[in-house]
mmCIF file with all atom_site columns, C-alpha atoms in Angstrom:
data_model
loop_
_atom_site.group_PDB
_atom_site.id
_atom_site.type_symbol
_atom_site.label_atom_id
_atom_site.label_alt_id
_atom_site.label_comp_id
_atom_site.label_asym_id
_atom_site.label_entity_id
_atom_site.label_seq_id
_atom_site.pdbx_PDB_ins_code
_atom_site.Cartn_x
_atom_site.Cartn_y
_atom_site.Cartn_z
_atom_site.occupancy
_atom_site.B_iso_or_equiv
_atom_site.pdbx_formal_charge
_atom_site.auth_seq_id
_atom_site.auth_comp_id
_atom_site.auth_asym_id
_atom_site.auth_atom_id
_atom_site.pdbx_PDB_model_num
ATOM 1   C CA . LYS K 1 1   ? 0.000   0.000  0.000  1.00 0.00 ? 1   LYS K CA 1
ATOM 2   C CA . ALA K 1 2   ? 1.324   3.424  -0.865 1.00 0.00 ? 2   ALA K CA 1
ATOM 3   C CA . GLY K 1 3   ? 1.969   5.738  2.049  1.00 0.00 ? 3   GLY K CA 1
ATOM 4   C CA . VAL K 1 4   ? 0.763   9.261  2.645  1.00 0.00 ? 4   VAL K CA 1
ATOM 5   C CA . THR K 1 5   ? 1.976   11.588 -0.067 1.00 0.00 ? 5   THR K CA 1
ATOM 6   C CA . GLN K 1 6   ? 2.374   15.338 0.184  1.00 0.00 ? 6   GLN K CA 1
ATOM 7   C CA . THR K 1 7   ? 3.014   17.902 -2.495 1.00 0.00 ? 7   THR K CA 1
ATOM 8   C CA . PRO K 1 8   ? 4.992   19.951 -2.947 1.00 0.00 ? 8   PRO K CA 1
ATOM 9   C CA . ARG K 1 9   ? 7.888   18.798 -0.804 1.00 0.00 ? 9   ARG K CA 1
ATOM 10  C CA . TYR K 1 10  ? 9.516   22.216 -0.671 1.00 0.00 ? 10  TYR K CA 1
ATOM 11  C CA . LEU K 1 11  ? 8.102   25.671 -1.088 1.00 0.00 ? 11  LEU K CA 1
ATOM 12  C CA . ILE K 1 12  ? 9.462   29.191 -0.802 1.00 0.00 ? 12  ILE K CA 1
ATOM 13  C CA . LYS K 1 13  ? 6.993   32.037 -0.485 1.00 0.00 ? 13  LYS K CA 1
ATOM 14  C CA . THR K 1 14  ? 7.104   35.724 0.299  1.00 0.00 ? 14  THR K CA 1
ATOM 15  C CA . ARG K 1 15  ? 5.475   37.324 3.306  1.00 0.00 ? 15  ARG K CA 1
ATOM 16  C CA . GLY K 1 16  ? 1.879   38.274 2.541  1.00 0.00 ? 16  GLY K CA 1
ATOM 17  C CA . GLN K 1 17  ? 1.344   35.602 -0.089 1.00 0.00 ? 17  GLN K CA 1
ATOM 18  C CA . GLN K 1 18  ? -0.867  32.591 0.327  1.00 0.00 ? 18  GLN K CA 1
ATOM 19  C CA . VAL K 1 19  ? -0.033  28.929 -0.108 1.00 0.00 ? 19  VAL K CA 1
ATOM 20  C CA . THR K 1 20  ? -1.892  25.661 -0.663 1.00 0.00 ? 20  THR K CA 1
ATOM 21  C CA . LEU K 1 21  ? -0.461  22.313 0.381  1.00 0.00 ? 21  LEU K CA 1
ATOM 22  C CA . SER K 1 22  ? -1.834  18.974 -0.729 1.00 0.00 ? 22  SER K CA 1
ATOM 23  C CA . CYS K 1 23  ? -2.082  15.589 0.932  1.00 0.00 ? 23  CYS K CA 1
ATOM 24  C CA . SER K 1 24  ? -3.187  12.207 -0.378 1.00 0.00 ? 24  SER K CA 1
ATOM 25  C CA . PRO K 1 25  ? -3.951  9.712  2.400  1.00 0.00 ? 25  PRO K CA 1
ATOM 26  C CA . ILE K 1 26  ? -3.323  6.004  2.437  1.00 0.00 ? 26  ILE K CA 1
ATOM 27  C CA . SER K 1 27  ? -5.951  4.226  0.378  1.00 0.00 ? 27  SER K CA 1
ATOM 28  C CA . GLY K 1 28  ? -9.001  3.482  2.505  1.00 0.00 ? 28  GLY K CA 1
ATOM 29  C CA . HIS K 1 29  ? -8.207  6.044  5.182  1.00 0.00 ? 29  HIS K CA 1
ATOM 30  C CA . ARG K 1 30  ? -10.903 8.662  5.624  1.00 0.00 ? 30  ARG K CA 1
ATOM 31  C CA . SER K 1 31  ? -9.309  10.643 8.426  1.00 0.00 ? 31  SER K CA 1
ATOM 32  C CA . VAL K 1 32  ? -6.706  13.259 7.509  1.00 0.00 ? 32  VAL K CA 1
ATOM 33  C CA . SER K 1 33  ? -4.933  15.500 10.006 1.00 0.00 ? 33  SER K CA 1
ATOM 34  C CA . TRP K 1 34  ? -2.449  18.323 9.609  1.00 0.00 ? 34  TRP K CA 1
ATOM 35  C CA . TYR K 1 35  ? 0.403   19.275 11.934 1.00 0.00 ? 35  TYR K CA 1
ATOM 36  C CA . GLN K 1 36  ? 2.985   22.040 11.990 1.00 0.00 ? 36  GLN K CA 1
ATOM 37  C CA . GLN K 1 37  ? 6.521   21.285 13.158 1.00 0.00 ? 37  GLN K CA 1
ATOM 38  C CA . THR K 1 38  ? 8.931   24.061 14.130 1.00 0.00 ? 38  THR K CA 1
ATOM 39  C CA . PRO K 1 39  ? 12.132  24.000 16.209 1.00 0.00 ? 39  PRO K CA 1
ATOM 40  C CA . GLY K 1 40  ? 10.634  26.334 18.791 1.00 0.00 ? 40  GLY K CA 1
ATOM 41  C CA . GLN K 1 41  ? 7.072   25.047 19.194 1.00 0.00 ? 41  GLN K CA 1
ATOM 42  C CA . GLY K 1 42  ? 7.584   21.437 18.209 1.00 0.00 ? 42  GLY K CA 1
ATOM 43  C CA . LEU K 1 43  ? 4.721   19.477 16.694 1.00 0.00 ? 43  LEU K CA 1
ATOM 44  C CA . GLN K 1 44  ? 1.353   21.197 16.876 1.00 0.00 ? 44  GLN K CA 1
ATOM 45  C CA . PHE K 1 45  ? -2.049  19.999 15.715 1.00 0.00 ? 45  PHE K CA 1
ATOM 46  C CA . LEU K 1 46  ? -3.753  22.135 13.091 1.00 0.00 ? 46  LEU K CA 1
ATOM 47  C CA . PHE K 1 47  ? -6.974  20.306 12.174 1.00 0.00 ? 47  PHE K CA 1
ATOM 48  C CA . GLU K 1 48  ? -8.527  16.973 11.342 1.00 0.00 ? 48  GLU K CA 1
ATOM 49  C CA . TYR K 1 49  ? -10.963 16.056 8.600  1.00 0.00 ? 49  TYR K CA 1
ATOM 50  C CA . PHE K 1 50  ? -13.172 13.030 8.273  1.00 0.00 ? 50  PHE K CA 1
ATOM 51  C CA . SER K 1 51  ? -15.568 12.432 5.382  1.00 0.00 ? 51  SER K CA 1
ATOM 52  C CA . GLU K 1 52  ? -15.135 16.018 4.184  1.00 0.00 ? 52  GLU K CA 1
ATOM 53  C CA . THR K 1 53  ? -16.013 17.501 7.596  1.00 0.00 ? 53  THR K CA 1
ATOM 54  C CA . GLN K 1 54  ? -13.630 19.248 9.948  1.00 0.00 ? 54  GLN K CA 1
ATOM 55  C CA . ARG K 1 55  ? -13.922 17.313 13.189 1.00 0.00 ? 55  ARG K CA 1
ATOM 56  C CA . ASN K 1 56  ? -11.345 19.104 15.215 1.00 0.00 ? 56  ASN K CA 1
ATOM 57  C CA . LYS K 1 57  ? -9.226  22.217 15.143 1.00 0.00 ? 57  LYS K CA 1
ATOM 58  C CA . GLY K 1 58  ? -6.082  23.231 16.978 1.00 0.00 ? 58  GLY K CA 1
ATOM 59  C CA . ASN K 1 59  ? -5.197  26.637 18.325 1.00 0.00 ? 59  ASN K CA 1
ATOM 60  C CA . PHE K 1 60  ? -4.160  28.411 15.136 1.00 0.00 ? 60  PHE K CA 1
ATOM 61  C CA . PRO K 1 61  ? -5.413  31.672 13.626 1.00 0.00 ? 61  PRO K CA 1
ATOM 62  C CA . GLY K 1 62  ? -8.068  31.732 10.946 1.00 0.00 ? 62  GLY K CA 1
ATOM 63  C CA . ARG K 1 63  ? -5.386  32.264 8.291  1.00 0.00 ? 63  ARG K CA 1
ATOM 64  C CA . PHE K 1 64  ? -4.941  28.503 8.452  1.00 0.00 ? 64  PHE K CA 1
ATOM 65  C CA . SER K 1 65  ? -7.725  26.585 6.788  1.00 0.00 ? 65  SER K CA 1
ATOM 66  C CA . GLY K 1 66  ? -8.266  23.263 5.151  1.00 0.00 ? 66  GLY K CA 1
ATOM 67  C CA . ARG K 1 67  ? -10.663 21.065 3.329  1.00 0.00 ? 67  ARG K CA 1
ATOM 68  C CA . GLN K 1 68  ? -11.155 17.468 2.368  1.00 0.00 ? 68  GLN K CA 1
ATOM 69  C CA . PHE K 1 69  ? -12.508 16.132 -0.879 1.00 0.00 ? 69  PHE K CA 1
ATOM 70  C CA . SER K 1 70  ? -14.797 13.188 -1.498 1.00 0.00 ? 70  SER K CA 1
ATOM 71  C CA . ASN K 1 71  ? -11.795 10.993 -2.353 1.00 0.00 ? 71  ASN K CA 1
ATOM 72  C CA . SER K 1 72  ? -10.314 11.842 1.086  1.00 0.00 ? 72  SER K CA 1
ATOM 73  C CA . ARG K 1 73  ? -7.527  13.944 -0.378 1.00 0.00 ? 73  ARG K CA 1
ATOM 74  C CA . SER K 1 74  ? -6.977  17.078 1.639  1.00 0.00 ? 74  SER K CA 1
ATOM 75  C CA . GLU K 1 75  ? -5.574  20.544 1.161  1.00 0.00 ? 75  GLU K CA 1
ATOM 76  C CA . MET K 1 76  ? -4.529  23.132 3.654  1.00 0.00 ? 76  MET K CA 1
ATOM 77  C CA . ASN K 1 77  ? -4.256  26.816 2.913  1.00 0.00 ? 77  ASN K CA 1
ATOM 78  C CA . VAL K 1 78  ? -2.361  29.538 4.682  1.00 0.00 ? 78  VAL K CA 1
ATOM 79  C CA . SER K 1 79  ? -3.230  33.089 3.727  1.00 0.00 ? 79  SER K CA 1
ATOM 80  C CA . THR K 1 80  ? -1.258  36.272 4.354  1.00 0.00 ? 80  THR K CA 1
ATOM 81  C CA . LEU K 1 81  ? 1.925   34.389 5.148  1.00 0.00 ? 81  LEU K CA 1
ATOM 82  C CA . GLU K 1 82  ? 4.107   35.535 8.020  1.00 0.00 ? 82  GLU K CA 1
ATOM 83  C CA . LEU K 1 83  ? 7.762   34.736 8.665  1.00 0.00 ? 83  LEU K CA 1
ATOM 84  C CA . GLY K 1 84  ? 6.685   32.607 11.624 1.00 0.00 ? 84  GLY K CA 1
ATOM 85  C CA . ASP K 1 85  ? 4.758   30.294 9.315  1.00 0.00 ? 85  ASP K CA 1
ATOM 86  C CA . SER K 1 86  ? 8.030   28.827 8.104  1.00 0.00 ? 86  SER K CA 1
ATOM 87  C CA . ALA K 1 87  ? 7.808   25.211 9.184  1.00 0.00 ? 87  ALA K CA 1
ATOM 88  C CA . LEU K 1 88  ? 7.489   21.600 8.175  1.00 0.00 ? 88  LEU K CA 1
ATOM 89  C CA . TYR K 1 89  ? 3.811   20.845 7.546  1.00 0.00 ? 89  TYR K CA 1
ATOM 90  C CA . LEU K 1 90  ? 2.929   17.228 8.104  1.00 0.00 ? 90  LEU K CA 1
ATOM 91  C CA . CYS K 1 91  ? -0.150  15.409 6.962  1.00 0.00 ? 91  CYS K CA 1
ATOM 92  C CA . ALA K 1 92  ? -1.312  12.186 8.593  1.00 0.00 ? 92  ALA K CA 1
ATOM 93  C CA . SER K 1 93  ? -4.031  9.726  7.734  1.00 0.00 ? 93  SER K CA 1
ATOM 94  C CA . GLY K 1 94  ? -5.631  7.025  9.802  1.00 0.00 ? 94  GLY K CA 1
ATOM 95  C CA . PRO K 1 95  ? -8.184  4.231  9.557  1.00 0.00 ? 95  PRO K CA 1
ATOM 96  C CA . GLN K 1 96  ? -11.589 4.457  11.186 1.00 0.00 ? 96  GLN K CA 1
ATOM 97  C CA . ARG K 1 97  ? -11.675 3.184  14.762 1.00 0.00 ? 97  ARG K CA 1
ATOM 98  C CA . ASP K 1 98  ? -14.667 2.564  17.016 1.00 0.00 ? 98  ASP K CA 1
ATOM 99  C CA . ARG K 1 99  ? -13.413 5.072  19.502 1.00 0.00 ? 99  ARG K CA 1
ATOM 100 C CA . GLY K 1 100 ? -10.645 7.585  19.856 1.00 0.00 ? 100 GLY K CA 1
ATOM 101 C CA . LEU K 1 101 ? -8.013  8.783  17.471 1.00 0.00 ? 101 LEU K CA 1
ATOM 102 C CA . SER K 1 102 ? -6.672  5.991  15.315 1.00 0.00 ? 102 SER K CA 1
ATOM 103 C CA . GLU K 1 103 ? -3.024  5.365  14.680 1.00 0.00 ? 103 GLU K CA 1
ATOM 104 C CA . GLN K 1 104 ? -1.839  8.205  12.485 1.00 0.00 ? 104 GLN K CA 1
ATOM 105 C CA . TYR K 1 105 ? 0.474   7.546  9.560  1.00 0.00 ? 105 TYR K CA 1
ATOM 106 C CA . PHE K 1 106 ? 2.479   10.570 8.533  1.00 0.00 ? 106 PHE K CA 1
ATOM 107 C CA . GLY K 1 107 ? 3.664   11.763 5.167  1.00 0.00 ? 107 GLY K CA 1
ATOM 108 C CA . PRO K 1 108 ? 7.131   13.182 4.459  1.00 0.00 ? 108 PRO K CA 1
ATOM 109 C CA . GLY K 1 109 ? 5.938   16.746 4.934  1.00 0.00 ? 109 GLY K CA 1
ATOM 110 C CA . THR K 1 110 ? 6.118   20.009 3.013  1.00 0.00 ? 110 THR K CA 1
ATOM 111 C CA . ARG K 1 111 ? 8.938   22.308 4.023  1.00 0.00 ? 111 ARG K CA 1
ATOM 112 C CA . LEU K 1 112 ? 7.606   25.885 3.754  1.00 0.00 ? 112 LEU K CA 1
ATOM 113 C CA . THR K 1 113 ? 10.001  28.805 3.912  1.00 0.00 ? 113 THR K CA 1
ATOM 114 C CA . VAL K 1 114 ? 8.591   32.312 4.122  1.00 0.00 ? 114 VAL K CA 1
ATOM 115 C CA . THR K 1 115 ? 10.968  35.144 3.236  1.00 0.00 ? 115 THR K CA 1
ATOM 116 C CA . ALA R 2 1   ? -5.518  20.988 29.365 1.00 0.00 ? 1   ALA R CA 1
ATOM 117 C CA . GLN R 2 2   ? -3.560  18.044 28.107 1.00 0.00 ? 2   GLN R CA 1
ATOM 118 C CA . LYS R 2 3   ? 0.200   18.066 28.247 1.00 0.00 ? 3   LYS R CA 1
ATOM 119 C CA . VAL R 2 4   ? 3.018   15.648 27.458 1.00 0.00 ? 4   VAL R CA 1
ATOM 120 C CA . THR R 2 5   ? 6.447   15.991 29.030 1.00 0.00 ? 5   THR R CA 1
ATOM 121 C CA . GLN R 2 6   ? 9.571   14.289 27.794 1.00 0.00 ? 6   GLN R CA 1
ATOM 122 C CA . ALA R 2 7   ? 12.147  15.519 30.252 1.00 0.00 ? 7   ALA R CA 1
ATOM 123 C CA . GLN R 2 8   ? 15.110  13.910 28.495 1.00 0.00 ? 8   GLN R CA 1
ATOM 124 C CA . THR R 2 9   ? 16.129  16.224 25.685 1.00 0.00 ? 9   THR R CA 1
ATOM 125 C CA . GLU R 2 10  ? 18.993  14.038 24.506 1.00 0.00 ? 10  GLU R CA 1
ATOM 126 C CA . ILE R 2 11  ? 20.315  10.610 25.443 1.00 0.00 ? 11  ILE R CA 1
ATOM 127 C CA . SER R 2 12  ? 23.537  9.087  24.183 1.00 0.00 ? 12  SER R CA 1
ATOM 128 C CA . VAL R 2 13  ? 24.386  5.421  24.719 1.00 0.00 ? 13  VAL R CA 1
ATOM 129 C CA . VAL R 2 14  ? 26.747  2.891  23.248 1.00 0.00 ? 14  VAL R CA 1
ATOM 130 C CA . GLU R 2 15  ? 25.362  0.240  20.940 1.00 0.00 ? 15  GLU R CA 1
ATOM 131 C CA . LYS R 2 16  ? 23.900  -2.836 22.662 1.00 0.00 ? 16  LYS R CA 1
ATOM 132 C CA . GLU R 2 17  ? 22.992  -0.908 25.798 1.00 0.00 ? 17  GLU R CA 1
ATOM 133 C CA . ASP R 2 18  ? 19.372  -0.792 26.935 1.00 0.00 ? 18  ASP R CA 1
ATOM 134 C CA . VAL R 2 19  ? 17.789  2.648  27.032 1.00 0.00 ? 19  VAL R CA 1
ATOM 135 C CA . THR R 2 20  ? 14.512  3.963  28.439 1.00 0.00 ? 20  THR R CA 1
ATOM 136 C CA . LEU R 2 21  ? 12.767  7.081  27.186 1.00 0.00 ? 21  LEU R CA 1
ATOM 137 C CA . ASP R 2 22  ? 10.465  8.709  29.698 1.00 0.00 ? 22  ASP R CA 1
ATOM 138 C CA . CYS R 2 23  ? 7.040   10.172 28.986 1.00 0.00 ? 23  CYS R CA 1
ATOM 139 C CA . VAL R 2 24  ? 4.744   11.806 31.537 1.00 0.00 ? 24  VAL R CA 1
ATOM 140 C CA . TYR R 2 25  ? 1.332   13.118 30.569 1.00 0.00 ? 25  TYR R CA 1
ATOM 141 C CA . GLU R 2 26  ? -1.450  15.251 32.013 1.00 0.00 ? 26  GLU R CA 1
ATOM 142 C CA . THR R 2 27  ? -5.091  14.917 31.061 1.00 0.00 ? 27  THR R CA 1
ATOM 143 C CA . ARG R 2 28  ? -8.505  15.757 32.470 1.00 0.00 ? 28  ARG R CA 1
ATOM 144 C CA . ASP R 2 29  ? -10.226 12.902 30.659 1.00 0.00 ? 29  ASP R CA 1
ATOM 145 C CA . THR R 2 30  ? -10.631 9.321  31.802 1.00 0.00 ? 30  THR R CA 1
ATOM 146 C CA . THR R 2 31  ? -10.489 8.061  28.233 1.00 0.00 ? 31  THR R CA 1
ATOM 147 C CA . TYR R 2 32  ? -7.455  8.872  26.184 1.00 0.00 ? 32  TYR R CA 1
ATOM 148 C CA . TYR R 2 33  ? -4.915  7.322  23.858 1.00 0.00 ? 33  TYR R CA 1
ATOM 149 C CA . LEU R 2 34  ? -1.151  7.383  24.053 1.00 0.00 ? 34  LEU R CA 1
ATOM 150 C CA . PHE R 2 35  ? 1.248   7.081  21.149 1.00 0.00 ? 35  PHE R CA 1
ATOM 151 C CA . TRP R 2 36  ? 4.934   6.844  20.397 1.00 0.00 ? 36  TRP R CA 1
ATOM 152 C CA . TYR R 2 37  ? 6.522   7.986  17.153 1.00 0.00 ? 37  TYR R CA 1
ATOM 153 C CA . LYS R 2 38  ? 10.051  7.799  15.784 1.00 0.00 ? 38  LYS R CA 1
ATOM 154 C CA . GLN R 2 39  ? 11.500  10.560 13.583 1.00 0.00 ? 39  GLN R CA 1
ATOM 155 C CA . PRO R 2 40  ? 14.752  9.408  11.972 1.00 0.00 ? 40  PRO R CA 1
ATOM 156 C CA . PRO R 2 41  ? 17.112  11.874 10.271 1.00 0.00 ? 41  PRO R CA 1
ATOM 157 C CA . SER R 2 42  ? 15.107  11.492 7.068  1.00 0.00 ? 42  SER R CA 1
ATOM 158 C CA . GLY R 2 43  ? 12.339  13.427 8.829  1.00 0.00 ? 43  GLY R CA 1
ATOM 159 C CA . GLU R 2 44  ? 9.292   11.211 8.375  1.00 0.00 ? 44  GLU R CA 1
ATOM 160 C CA . LEU R 2 45  ? 7.390   10.343 11.553 1.00 0.00 ? 45  LEU R CA 1
ATOM 161 C CA . VAL R 2 46  ? 7.036   6.603  11.990 1.00 0.00 ? 46  VAL R CA 1
ATOM 162 C CA . PHE R 2 47  ? 4.182   5.196  14.061 1.00 0.00 ? 47  PHE R CA 1
ATOM 163 C CA . LEU R 2 48  ? 5.295   2.803  16.806 1.00 0.00 ? 48  LEU R CA 1
ATOM 164 C CA . ILE R 2 49  ? 2.383   2.177  19.177 1.00 0.00 ? 49  ILE R CA 1
ATOM 165 C CA . ARG R 2 50  ? -1.138  3.269  20.168 1.00 0.00 ? 50  ARG R CA 1
ATOM 166 C CA . ARG R 2 51  ? -2.440  2.433  23.612 1.00 0.00 ? 51  ARG R CA 1
ATOM 167 C CA . ASN R 2 52  ? -5.777  3.285  25.235 1.00 0.00 ? 52  ASN R CA 1
ATOM 168 C CA . SER R 2 53  ? -6.144  4.406  28.833 1.00 0.00 ? 53  SER R CA 1
ATOM 169 C CA . PHE R 2 54  ? -7.987  1.257  29.900 1.00 0.00 ? 54  PHE R CA 1
ATOM 170 C CA . ASP R 2 55  ? -5.260  -1.105 28.839 1.00 0.00 ? 55  ASP R CA 1
ATOM 171 C CA . GLU R 2 56  ? -2.373  -1.022 31.286 1.00 0.00 ? 56  GLU R CA 1
ATOM 172 C CA . GLN R 2 57  ? -0.742  -4.174 30.032 1.00 0.00 ? 57  GLN R CA 1
ATOM 173 C CA . ASN R 2 58  ? 2.848   -3.717 29.061 1.00 0.00 ? 58  ASN R CA 1
ATOM 174 C CA . GLU R 2 59  ? 3.626   -4.356 25.427 1.00 0.00 ? 59  GLU R CA 1
ATOM 175 C CA . ILE R 2 60  ? 6.652   -5.867 23.777 1.00 0.00 ? 60  ILE R CA 1
ATOM 176 C CA . SER R 2 61  ? 7.482   -5.769 20.094 1.00 0.00 ? 61  SER R CA 1
ATOM 177 C CA . GLY R 2 62  ? 10.861  -7.226 19.311 1.00 0.00 ? 62  GLY R CA 1
ATOM 178 C CA . ARG R 2 63  ? 13.484  -5.052 20.993 1.00 0.00 ? 63  ARG R CA 1
ATOM 179 C CA . TYR R 2 64  ? 10.878  -2.433 21.879 1.00 0.00 ? 64  TYR R CA 1
ATOM 180 C CA . SER R 2 65  ? 8.746   -2.451 25.014 1.00 0.00 ? 65  SER R CA 1
ATOM 181 C CA . TRP R 2 66  ? 6.366   -0.006 26.621 1.00 0.00 ? 66  TRP R CA 1
ATOM 182 C CA . ASN R 2 67  ? 5.428   0.424  30.268 1.00 0.00 ? 67  ASN R CA 1
ATOM 183 C CA . PHE R 2 68  ? 2.137   2.198  30.922 1.00 0.00 ? 68  PHE R CA 1
ATOM 184 C CA . GLN R 2 69  ? 1.385   3.231  34.510 1.00 0.00 ? 69  GLN R CA 1
ATOM 185 C CA . LYS R 2 70  ? -1.746  5.259  35.107 1.00 0.00 ? 70  LYS R CA 1
ATOM 186 C CA . SER R 2 71  ? -0.852  5.771  38.762 1.00 0.00 ? 71  SER R CA 1
ATOM 187 C CA . THR R 2 72  ? 2.143   7.869  37.741 1.00 0.00 ? 72  THR R CA 1
ATOM 188 C CA . SER R 2 73  ? 0.720   9.087  34.396 1.00 0.00 ? 73  SER R CA 1
ATOM 189 C CA . SER R 2 74  ? 3.691   7.646  32.579 1.00 0.00 ? 74  SER R CA 1
ATOM 190 C CA . PHE R 2 75  ? 4.135   5.754  29.341 1.00 0.00 ? 75  PHE R CA 1
ATOM 191 C CA . ASN R 2 76  ? 7.804   4.877  29.073 1.00 0.00 ? 76  ASN R CA 1
ATOM 192 C CA . PHE R 2 77  ? 9.543   3.302  26.117 1.00 0.00 ? 77  PHE R CA 1
ATOM 193 C CA . THR R 2 78  ? 12.496  0.935  26.364 1.00 0.00 ? 78  THR R CA 1
ATOM 194 C CA . ILE R 2 79  ? 14.798  -0.211 23.602 1.00 0.00 ? 79  ILE R CA 1
ATOM 195 C CA . THR R 2 80  ? 16.723  -3.347 24.460 1.00 0.00 ? 80  THR R CA 1
ATOM 196 C CA . ALA R 2 81  ? 20.133  -4.017 22.926 1.00 0.00 ? 81  ALA R CA 1
ATOM 197 C CA . SER R 2 82  ? 20.115  -0.701 21.075 1.00 0.00 ? 82  SER R CA 1
ATOM 198 C CA . GLN R 2 83  ? 21.449  -0.424 17.526 1.00 0.00 ? 83  GLN R CA 1
ATOM 199 C CA . VAL R 2 84  ? 22.816  2.487  15.536 1.00 0.00 ? 84  VAL R CA 1
ATOM 200 C CA . VAL R 2 85  ? 19.670  2.426  13.387 1.00 0.00 ? 85  VAL R CA 1
ATOM 201 C CA . ASP R 2 86  ? 17.657  3.316  16.493 1.00 0.00 ? 86  ASP R CA 1
ATOM 202 C CA . SER R 2 87  ? 19.203  6.792  16.438 1.00 0.00 ? 87  SER R CA 1
ATOM 203 C CA . ALA R 2 88  ? 16.328  9.217  15.982 1.00 0.00 ? 88  ALA R CA 1
ATOM 204 C CA . VAL R 2 89  ? 14.088  11.669 17.775 1.00 0.00 ? 89  VAL R CA 1
ATOM 205 C CA . TYR R 2 90  ? 11.306  9.882  19.629 1.00 0.00 ? 90  TYR R CA 1
ATOM 206 C CA . PHE R 2 91  ? 8.006   11.573 20.393 1.00 0.00 ? 91  PHE R CA 1
ATOM 207 C CA . CYS R 2 92  ? 5.359   10.623 22.898 1.00 0.00 ? 92  CYS R CA 1
ATOM 208 C CA . ALA R 2 93  ? 1.845   11.916 22.186 1.00 0.00 ? 93  ALA R CA 1
ATOM 209 C CA . LEU R 2 94  ? -1.618  12.010 23.752 1.00 0.00 ? 94  LEU R CA 1
ATOM 210 C CA . SER R 2 95  ? -5.110  12.253 22.312 1.00 0.00 ? 95  SER R CA 1
ATOM 211 C CA . GLU R 2 96  ? -8.048  12.814 24.604 1.00 0.00 ? 96  GLU R CA 1
ATOM 212 C CA . VAL R 2 97  ? -11.544 11.456 24.016 1.00 0.00 ? 97  VAL R CA 1
ATOM 213 C CA . PRO R 2 98  ? -14.023 14.116 25.137 1.00 0.00 ? 98  PRO R CA 1
ATOM 214 C CA . SER R 2 99  ? -17.162 12.984 26.922 1.00 0.00 ? 99  SER R CA 1
ATOM 215 C CA . GLY R 2 100 ? -19.218 14.204 23.986 1.00 0.00 ? 100 GLY R CA 1
ATOM 216 C CA . GLY R 2 101 ? -17.424 11.844 21.639 1.00 0.00 ? 101 GLY R CA 1
ATOM 217 C CA . GLY R 2 102 ? -14.927 12.274 18.862 1.00 0.00 ? 102 GLY R CA 1
ATOM 218 C CA . ALA R 2 103 ? -11.237 12.576 19.502 1.00 0.00 ? 103 ALA R CA 1
ATOM 219 C CA . ASP R 2 104 ? -8.745  15.379 19.924 1.00 0.00 ? 104 ASP R CA 1
ATOM 220 C CA . GLY R 2 105 ? -5.694  15.677 17.735 1.00 0.00 ? 105 GLY R CA 1
ATOM 221 C CA . LEU R 2 106 ? -2.322  14.553 18.990 1.00 0.00 ? 106 LEU R CA 1
ATOM 222 C CA . THR R 2 107 ? -0.580  16.590 21.657 1.00 0.00 ? 107 THR R CA 1
ATOM 223 C CA . PHE R 2 108 ? 3.115   15.854 21.325 1.00 0.00 ? 108 PHE R CA 1
ATOM 224 C CA . GLY R 2 109 ? 5.955   16.065 23.776 1.00 0.00 ? 109 GLY R CA 1
ATOM 225 C CA . LYS R 2 110 ? 9.091   17.963 22.749 1.00 0.00 ? 110 LYS R CA 1
ATOM 226 C CA . GLY R 2 111 ? 10.837  14.730 21.844 1.00 0.00 ? 111 GLY R CA 1
ATOM 227 C CA . THR R 2 112 ? 13.954  12.910 23.008 1.00 0.00 ? 112 THR R CA 1
ATOM 228 C CA . HIS R 2 113 ? 16.945  12.809 20.694 1.00 0.00 ? 113 HIS R CA 1
ATOM 229 C CA . LEU R 2 114 ? 18.449  9.353  21.019 1.00 0.00 ? 114 LEU R CA 1
ATOM 230 C CA . ILE R 2 115 ? 22.014  8.850  19.828 1.00 0.00 ? 115 ILE R CA 1
ATOM 231 C CA . ILE R 2 116 ? 23.371  5.330  19.589 1.00 0.00 ? 116 ILE R CA 1
ATOM 232 C CA . GLN R 2 117 ? 27.126  5.297  19.256 1.00 0.00 ? 117 GLN R CA 1
ATOM 233 C CA . PRO R 2 118 ? 28.817  2.346  17.579 1.00 0.00 ? 118 PRO R CA 1
#
């Protein structure tokens, strides 16, 4: 089975621009989550989607948004980029479980640099 | 609010030694899930284990073992007979299950950088 794929792998943007990152989950997984990883703050949860609905959201400003399509692929968007948005953005997918968050399988990430 | 503490920032051992990575968590919920992930130098997070709060049995998988103790809110990870390939950053994480259902995203610890010297 193919793993989680993320595109692009690297991105350089200018402050004030917007960016869209893409994630394709493991086949059969309907849950997709996004995380931000920075040296200072570590790994932080952005949001989770399941069957095209946002089920959960972390503590990030409204400039961060996402969506999920009917084929479970997901995109996240960051508008009005700030220097502090430079980070590794990780996407994870997981199978449905009866209860609780399932095991999350992570993609290789998109390295975003804001200049 | 939930919190995960990995007090050991970096551990360095010689190959074949046993090593234990500590993880202490805080949560207000009675139902929650605990996870361990490995992040090798390549950068991709690798899933190791998922454990729910009602299952306190220790788990062993090859050279890896986990000790879950609710009384001390700890979920420690031991690597037996460590190998150079075990060198990585290891993250402990928590996901709460609110009383209304659903599940929170992962709250990660800061990670422990494990260095295995040949």
